[in-house]
Amino acid sequence: RRYTANLMDVFGPDKDIPAPDMNTNEQIMAWLLDTYSMHVRRTEPAVVTGKPILLGGSQGRREATGRGVMTCTLAAMDKLGLRPGQCRVAVQGFGNVGSVAALLLHEQGCQVVAISDISGGYYNASGIDIPAAIAYAAEHGRSLAGFGGADSITNDELLTLDVEVLAPCAKENQITEENAADIQAQIISEGANGPTTAEADDILNEKGVLVVPDILANAGGVTVSYFEWVQDRQGYFWSLERVNRRLDRMMRQAFNTVYDAHEKYDIPMRIGAYVIAIDKVASALRTRALPALLALPALAHADRSGCFLDRLADIAISRFEAGTIPIDGQLYAFGGFFNQAIQASARVAAYDPVLDTWTQKALELRRRVAKRTERNSMGRSERRELLGEARSLLRDARQHIERVQ
């Protein structure tokens, strides 16, 4: 509740909308909803997702991430010409994501031969009775410790089993450069966030393993969170069958789109997902025109290397020379955006007098542009000069931020 109260300016049904992850659940989301609603003096169910159904939650939300893993895994099997009945599956992690993914893959005919949780791994070459394992964990404090339906193995051994599909659904950095070469799976469906390190990614790509990246494979949860937000805004709630049908359709479409980029550009699916995402953002910016960048200080805040700021300057120069956007609009956008970008960067590095000086220069640039634009007294050469000044400031700031960090 204190956390929610401190973030009242950040949370909102049209701003940032929290959802549950590790170590949180429906009850915690209910507390968040209640605290936010108390502050705004009305019940605002759309401010958070993953809530209990009686408080405006959605059918299927708890199982959604695991269902998304299942859908993407089946889609990957299709691409490799595999049938579920032919596939052995190892699932690392038996929490909300792993247990649901294992159960749904089991129901689709896959042979789930290994599962694990914090107590260790469990392997049965003939296949594990997943419903029995879920029931056992529910009766023993959500732990598989002592489960008798399989032989005990380590989590590290689970990752390198001879299986067709590996679904890491536990924590980050589980597949590393130390064990990537030993992985035998043809498909890796990342149910966890960041389970594969960058170094391991390169090894897996060289081995020809089809890695369905976390940004795609575990997107079922955020997709149904979106569904929940839509239902809360409408005040009309869908059946479980409708939620699952729409989720399966969207996940399959997303997989096909990313896979097409993977094949078209001969790049890993992870990079293919980024290509699609960046293209969507770039297309939106082109449609809205450069002044829309005034609304993107968060990008600068996240731009630790400064390359986004530098690229922004390059884009503005090239688009001015192509005559696609009036220079006045470009310069005005630069003034406002640059001010916000440097302030965001200064917050990253704590208070920095050098960046503060550049912030003042950016404000002065914006004032000069605004004044001369109003008077319509700025010639073409002066416009070029001012835009060049903005570009120089951006690059100087980027270099300084790199030195500080």
C-alpha positions as a printed NumPy array, in Angstrom:
array([[  0.   ,   0.   ,   0.   ],
       [  2.851,   2.406,   0.755],
       [  4.462,   1.506,  -2.554],
       [  1.215,   2.29 ,  -4.37 ],
       [  0.736,   5.571,  -2.513],
       [  4.255,   6.67 ,  -3.443],
       [  3.617,   5.93 ,  -7.129],
       [  0.224,   7.613,  -7.491],
       [  1.657,   9.956, -10.134],
       [  2.973,   6.991, -12.113],
       [  0.073,   4.528, -11.91 ],
       [ -3.204,   5.103, -13.718],
       [ -5.592,   3.44 , -16.172],
       [ -4.134,   5.601, -18.95 ],
       [ -0.556,   5.594, -17.651],
       [  1.439,   2.731, -16.122],
       [ -0.648,  -0.328, -15.257],
       [  1.019,  -2.894, -12.942],
       [  0.542,  -6.646, -13.241],
       [  1.724,  -9.57 , -11.077],
       [  5.046, -11.335, -11.469],
       [  7.283, -13.388,  -9.193],
       [  6.372, -13.216,  -5.498],
       [  3.113, -11.351,  -6.162],
       [ -0.413, -12.638,  -6.623],
       [ -4.069, -11.642,  -7.005],
       [ -4.296, -10.52 ,  -3.385],
       [ -1.431,  -8.063,  -3.754],
       [ -3.015,  -6.691,  -6.916],
       [ -6.257,  -6.254,  -4.955],
       [ -4.411,  -4.222,  -2.31 ],
       [ -2.908,  -2.055,  -5.038],
       [ -6.355,  -1.484,  -6.568],
       [ -7.86 ,  -0.621,  -3.2  ],
       [ -5.119,   1.835,  -2.261],
       [ -5.222,   3.613,  -5.609],
       [ -9.026,   3.796,  -5.501],
       [ -8.941,   5.289,  -1.993],
       [ -6.662,   8.093,  -3.201],
       [ -8.74 ,   8.976,  -6.278],
       [-12.033,   8.533,  -4.342],
       [-13.559,   6.086,  -6.797],
       [-13.081,   2.451,  -7.704],
       [-10.737,   2.293, -10.705],
       [-10.406,  -1.39 , -11.69 ],
       [ -8.448,  -0.633, -14.873],
       [ -5.453,   0.656, -12.889],
       [ -4.058,  -2.848, -12.314],
       [ -4.391,  -6.296, -13.887],
       [ -4.111,  -9.785, -12.483],
       [ -6.816,  -8.948,  -9.942],
       [ -9.289, -11.425,  -8.43 ],
       [-12.206, -11.978, -10.799],
       [-14.706, -10.57 ,  -8.293],
       [-12.799,  -7.246,  -8.347],
       [-12.726,  -6.922, -12.127],
       [-10.098,  -9.509, -13.005],
       [-10.182, -11.541, -16.188],
       [-10.894, -15.195, -16.726],
       [ -7.728, -17.018, -17.77 ],
       [ -5.256, -14.39 , -16.517],
       [ -3.434, -16.671, -14.075],
       [ -2.848, -19.342, -16.724],
       [ -2.172, -16.914, -19.572],
       [  1.637, -16.854, -19.529],
       [  1.877, -20.643, -19.48 ],
       [ -0.744, -20.867, -22.226],
       [  1.292, -18.481, -24.357],
       [  4.364, -20.684, -23.882],
       [  2.323, -23.678, -25.013],
       [  0.984, -21.886, -28.095],
       [  4.424, -20.685, -29.19 ],
       [  5.954, -24.101, -28.562],
       [  3.337, -25.816, -30.737],
       [  3.878, -23.2  , -33.444],
       [  7.637, -23.836, -33.336],
       [  7.013, -27.573, -33.633],
       [  4.939, -26.918, -36.752],
       [  7.796, -24.967, -38.331],
       [ 10.247, -27.819, -37.681],
       [  7.854, -30.5  , -38.854],
       [  7.409, -32.035, -35.392],
       [  4.191, -33.401, -33.929],
       [  3.385, -33.047, -30.199],
       [  3.237, -36.82 , -29.768],
       [  6.833, -37.061, -31.032],
       [  8.231, -34.475, -28.639],
       [  9.828, -34.882, -25.241],
       [  9.715, -31.741, -23.13 ],
       [ 11.733, -30.529, -20.138],
       [ 10.292, -27.637, -18.122],
       [ 12.503, -25.737, -15.702],
       [ 10.42 , -24.049, -13.007],
       [  7.097, -25.244, -11.651],
       [  5.493, -22.021, -10.525],
       [  2.596, -20.272, -12.186],
       [  4.219, -20.31 , -15.638],
       [  6.048, -23.633, -15.654],
       [  3.293, -25.754, -14.13 ],
       [  0.644, -24.411, -16.518],
       [  2.917, -24.755, -19.553],
       [  3.781, -28.325, -18.552],
       [  0.129, -29.223, -18.021],
       [ -1.063, -27.745, -21.321],
       [  1.765, -29.362, -23.307],
       [  0.94 , -32.651, -21.568],
       [ -2.706, -32.237, -22.62 ],
       [ -1.594, -31.594, -26.211],
       [  0.121, -34.988, -26.298],
       [  3.707, -33.998, -25.532],
       [  5.705, -36.245, -23.247],
       [  6.896, -34.053, -20.371],
       [  9.867, -36.021, -19.076],
       [ 11.38 , -33.476, -16.678],
       [ 10.212, -30.707, -14.361],
       [ 11.908, -28.773, -11.587],
       [ 11.509, -26.187,  -8.872],
       [ 13.72 , -24.753,  -6.144],
       [ 13.949, -28.219,  -4.535],
       [ 15.633, -29.692,  -7.628],
       [ 14.778, -31.502, -10.838],
       [ 12.655, -34.593, -11.479],
       [ 13.059, -36.887, -14.489],
       [ 11.057, -39.788, -15.819],
       [ 11.965, -41.086, -19.275],
       [  8.457, -42.507, -19.703],
       [  6.825, -39.169, -18.969],
       [  5.714, -37.468, -15.753],
       [  2.084, -37.413, -14.638],
       [  1.763, -33.627, -14.655],
       [ -1.693, -33.408, -13.022],
       [ -0.353, -35.59 , -10.195],
       [  2.732, -33.373,  -9.845],
       [  0.559, -30.241,  -9.655],
       [ -1.65 , -31.857,  -7.038],
       [  1.418, -32.934,  -5.051],
       [  2.888, -29.412,  -5.089],
       [ -0.435, -27.927,  -3.989],
       [ -0.529, -30.28 ,  -1.01 ],
       [  3.093, -29.63 ,  -0.004],
       [  3.402, -25.872,   0.169],
       [  3.836, -25.383,  -3.589],
       [  6.969, -27.552,  -3.536],
       [  7.891, -30.704,  -5.436],
       [ 10.276, -31.838,  -2.69 ],
       [  9.766, -35.557,  -2.179],
       [  7.731, -36.076,  -5.361],
       [  7.791, -39.799,  -6.071],
       [  6.755, -39.868,  -9.701],
       [ 10.247, -39.299, -11.073],
       [ 13.963, -39.636, -10.316],
       [ 15.807, -36.707,  -8.769],
       [ 18.226, -34.719, -10.949],
       [ 19.745, -31.257, -10.67 ],
       [ 18.412, -28.184, -12.404],
       [ 21.633, -28.049, -14.415],
       [ 21.134, -31.63 , -15.595],
       [ 17.582, -30.835, -16.671],
       [ 18.819, -28.16 , -19.065],
       [ 20.996, -30.578, -21.001],
       [ 18.629, -33.546, -21.265],
       [ 18.058, -35.276, -24.612],
       [ 14.676, -33.677, -25.417],
       [ 13.082, -31.916, -28.358],
       [ 11.804, -28.953, -26.325],
       [ 13.299, -27.089, -23.376],
       [ 11.112, -24.533, -21.613],
       [ 13.086, -22.471, -19.06 ],
       [ 10.313, -20.978, -16.909],
       [ 12.227, -20.142, -13.735],
       [ 14.699, -17.279, -13.379],
       [ 17.042, -15.28 , -15.568],
       [ 20.541, -16.361, -16.725],
       [ 19.965, -20.115, -16.579],
       [ 21.394, -20.899, -20.021],
       [ 24.936, -19.528, -20.143],
       [ 28.074, -19.9  , -22.211],
       [ 29.128, -22.67 , -19.797],
       [ 26.182, -24.984, -20.574],
       [ 24.81 , -23.763, -23.937],
       [ 27.008, -26.075, -25.978],
       [ 25.632, -29.085, -24.066],
       [ 21.968, -28.314, -24.708],
       [ 20.36 , -30.957, -26.912],
       [ 16.887, -29.474, -27.418],
       [ 15.818, -28.378, -30.892],
       [ 13.431, -25.752, -29.506],
       [ 13.848, -23.46 , -26.506],
       [ 10.682, -21.62 , -25.428],
       [ 11.607, -18.941, -22.92 ],
       [  8.839, -18.818, -20.351],
       [ 11.04 , -16.874, -17.923],
       [ 12.37 , -13.361, -18.42 ],
       [ 15.925, -13.406, -19.722],
       [ 16.781, -17.085, -19.079],
       [ 19.449, -17.03 , -21.813],
       [ 22.548, -14.852, -21.641],
       [ 23.815, -13.005, -24.707],
       [ 26.881, -15.231, -24.898],
       [ 24.72 , -18.357, -24.777],
       [ 22.477, -16.927, -27.479],
       [ 25.379, -16.858, -29.922],
       [ 26.256, -20.487, -29.162],
       [ 22.658, -21.65 , -29.557],
       [ 22.303, -19.805, -32.866],
       [ 25.463, -21.473, -34.186],
       [ 24.05 , -24.872, -33.126],
       [ 20.836, -24.164, -35.041],
       [ 18.574, -24.257, -31.993],
       [ 15.275, -22.445, -32.56 ],
       [ 14.995, -20.068, -29.596],
       [ 11.536, -18.581, -29.097],
       [ 12.521, -15.428, -27.16 ],
       [ 10.965, -14.358, -23.889],
       [  9.557, -11.175, -25.428],
       [  7.344, -13.481, -27.512],
       [  7.027, -16.794, -25.663],
       [  5.936, -15.367, -22.308],
       [  3.807, -12.556, -23.728],
       [  0.581, -14.419, -22.952],
       [  0.406, -12.835, -19.507],
       [  0.667,  -9.244, -20.676],
       [ -1.707,  -9.991, -23.549],
       [ -4.451, -11.137, -21.18 ],
       [ -3.567,  -8.202, -18.916],
       [ -4.447,  -6.058, -21.927],
       [ -7.677,  -8.04 , -22.289],
       [ -8.421,  -7.395, -18.607],
       [ -7.823,  -3.662, -19.034],
       [-10.151,  -3.619, -22.062],
       [-12.865,  -5.457, -20.117],
       [-12.522,  -3.106, -17.147],
       [-12.834,  -0.071, -19.413],
       [-15.881,  -1.514, -21.137],
       [-17.524,  -2.882, -18.014],
       [-18.202,  -6.052, -19.999],
       [-16.425,  -9.304, -19.18 ],
       [-15.615, -12.205, -21.467],
       [-15.97 , -15.931, -20.976],
       [-12.895, -18.112, -20.421],
       [-13.43 , -19.673, -23.841],
       [-13.361, -16.244, -25.518],
       [-10.245, -15.14 , -23.614],
       [ -8.359, -18.305, -24.534],
       [ -9.501, -18.199, -28.159],
       [ -8.353, -14.612, -28.607],
       [ -5.094, -15.238, -26.757],
       [ -4.26 , -18.282, -28.878],
       [ -4.999, -16.34 , -32.057],
       [ -2.867, -13.344, -31.076],
       [  0.05 , -15.468, -29.881],
       [  0.009, -17.555, -33.047],
       [ -0.105, -14.4  , -35.207],
       [  2.762, -12.868, -33.238],
       [  4.826, -16.045, -33.582],
       [  4.259, -16.195, -37.341],
       [  5.196, -12.536, -37.759],
       [  8.441, -12.945, -35.816],
       [  9.258, -16.217, -37.565],
       [  8.757, -14.562, -40.958],
       [ 11.261, -11.844, -39.989],
       [ 13.643, -14.56 , -38.781],
       [ 13.508, -16.242, -42.191],
       [ 13.383, -13.103, -44.328],
       [ 16.458, -11.476, -42.799],
       [ 18.252, -14.678, -41.738],
       [ 18.446, -13.527, -38.128],
       [ 17.581, -15.16 , -34.773],
       [ 13.966, -14.888, -33.663],
       [ 15.036, -12.638, -30.778],
       [ 16.479, -10.092, -33.191],
       [ 13.479, -10.604, -35.466],
       [ 11.185,  -9.587, -32.597],
       [ 13.252,  -6.436, -32.036],
       [ 13.181,  -5.617, -35.763],
       [  9.387,  -5.781, -35.77 ],
       [  9.065,  -3.776, -32.553],
       [ 11.431,  -1.014, -33.698],
       [  9.738,  -0.848, -37.085],
       [  6.37 ,  -0.327, -35.377],
       [  7.728,   2.508, -33.247],
       [  9.54 ,   4.079, -36.199],
       [  6.421,   3.868, -38.375],
       [  4.349,   5.522, -35.649],
       [  6.906,   8.339, -35.315],
       [  6.983,   8.853, -39.072],
       [  3.195,   9.047, -39.136],
       [  2.997,  11.48 , -36.209],
       [  6.052,  13.466, -37.426],
       [  9.077,  14.412, -35.389],
       [  7.345,  16.642, -32.786],
       [  5.887,  13.421, -31.362],
       [  9.339,  12.859, -29.889],
       [  8.441,  15.444, -27.278],
       [  6.473,  12.667, -25.598],
       [  9.407,  10.23 , -25.354],
       [ 11.675,  11.247, -22.454],
       [ 11.477,   7.664, -21.166],
       [ 13.402,   6.477, -24.225],
       [ 16.24 ,   8.811, -23.343],
       [ 16.095,   7.631, -19.739],
       [ 16.568,   4.051, -20.895],
       [ 19.206,   4.961, -23.479],
       [ 22.251,   4.167, -21.37 ],
       [ 24.661,   4.216, -24.319],
       [ 23.335,   7.45 , -25.781],
       [ 22.996,   5.899, -29.247],
       [ 19.301,   6.785, -29.435],
       [ 20.049,  10.48 , -28.945],
       [ 22.768,  10.362, -31.569],
       [ 20.535,   8.49 , -34.023],
       [ 17.776,  11.013, -33.419],
       [ 20.086,  13.801, -34.52 ],
       [ 21.057,  11.875, -37.677],
       [ 17.4  ,  11.267, -38.552],
       [ 16.479,  14.913, -38.078],
       [ 19.347,  16.136, -40.285],
       [ 18.558,  13.67 , -43.079],
       [ 14.825,  14.391, -43.   ],
       [ 15.459,  18.141, -43.113],
       [ 17.73 ,  17.745, -46.135],
       [ 15.096,  15.563, -47.798],
       [ 12.514,  18.272, -47.172],
       [ 10.045,  15.903, -45.482],
       [  9.518,  17.978, -42.319],
       [  9.68 ,  21.781, -41.97 ],
       [ 12.866,  22.833, -40.221],
       [ 10.948,  25.017, -37.749],
       [  9.047,  22.004, -36.462],
       [ 12.246,  19.966, -36.239],
       [ 14.105,  22.595, -34.26 ],
       [ 11.219,  23.217, -31.9  ],
       [ 10.912,  19.5  , -31.262],
       [ 14.656,  19.283, -30.705],
       [ 14.542,  22.032, -28.103],
       [ 11.804,  20.395, -26.047],
       [ 12.966,  16.823, -26.489],
       [ 16.6  ,  17.623, -25.791],
       [ 15.628,  19.369, -22.561],
       [ 13.688,  16.313, -21.359],
       [ 16.332,  13.87 , -22.556],
       [ 19.173,  15.57 , -20.702],
       [ 17.1  ,  15.916, -17.561],
       [ 16.326,  12.196, -17.708],
       [ 19.999,  11.376, -18.232],
       [ 20.944,  13.629, -15.327],
       [ 18.579,  11.651, -13.097],
       [ 20.346,   8.466, -14.139],
       [ 23.761,   9.846, -13.148],
       [ 22.415,  11.801, -10.135],
       [ 22.858,  15.558, -10.188],
       [ 25.467,  16.5  , -12.752],
       [ 26.433,  20.18 , -13.187],
       [ 27.807,  19.544, -16.687],
       [ 24.528,  18.052, -17.865],
       [ 22.684,  20.85 , -16.105],
       [ 24.656,  23.361, -18.172],
       [ 23.677,  21.543, -21.348],
       [ 20.067,  21.523, -20.215],
       [ 20.182,  25.294, -19.936],
       [ 21.706,  25.48 , -23.427],
       [ 18.862,  23.331, -24.742],
       [ 16.276,  25.605, -23.155],
       [ 17.985,  28.619, -24.643],
       [ 17.978,  26.931, -28.047],
       [ 14.244,  26.31 , -27.748],
       [ 13.584,  29.911, -26.761],
       [ 15.564,  31.202, -29.736],
       [ 13.762,  28.899, -32.134],
       [ 10.348,  29.752, -30.726],
       [ 10.979,  33.511, -30.88 ],
       [ 12.244,  33.512, -34.442],
       [  9.575,  31.105, -35.601],
       [  6.902,  33.44 , -34.272],
       [  8.468,  36.356, -36.126],
       [  9.073,  34.264, -39.232],
       [ 12.526,  35.815, -39.351],
       [ 14.776,  32.757, -39.585],
       [ 16.567,  32.157, -42.867],
       [ 17.459,  28.762, -44.271],
       [ 21.154,  29.042, -43.427],
       [ 20.357,  30.011, -39.824],
       [ 17.987,  27.084, -39.543],
       [ 20.746,  24.739, -40.653],
       [ 23.121,  26.328, -38.175],
       [ 20.702,  25.928, -35.264],
       [ 19.959,  22.338, -36.148],
       [ 23.677,  21.643, -36.329],
       [ 24.012,  23.191, -32.87 ],
       [ 21.315,  20.856, -31.548],
       [ 23.129,  17.904, -33.071],
       [ 26.427,  18.947, -31.527],
       [ 24.829,  19.319, -28.095],
       [ 23.292,  15.867, -28.335],
       [ 26.579,  14.237, -29.25 ],
       [ 28.542,  16.098, -26.582],
       [ 25.976,  15.023, -23.991],
       [ 26.138,  11.413, -25.178],
       [ 29.921,  11.338, -24.831],
       [ 29.746,  12.856, -21.359],
       [ 27.083,  10.358, -20.22 ],
       [ 29.263,   7.485, -21.483],
       [ 32.217,   8.777, -19.468],
       [ 30.1  ,   9.162, -16.323],
       [ 28.566,   5.695, -16.612]])
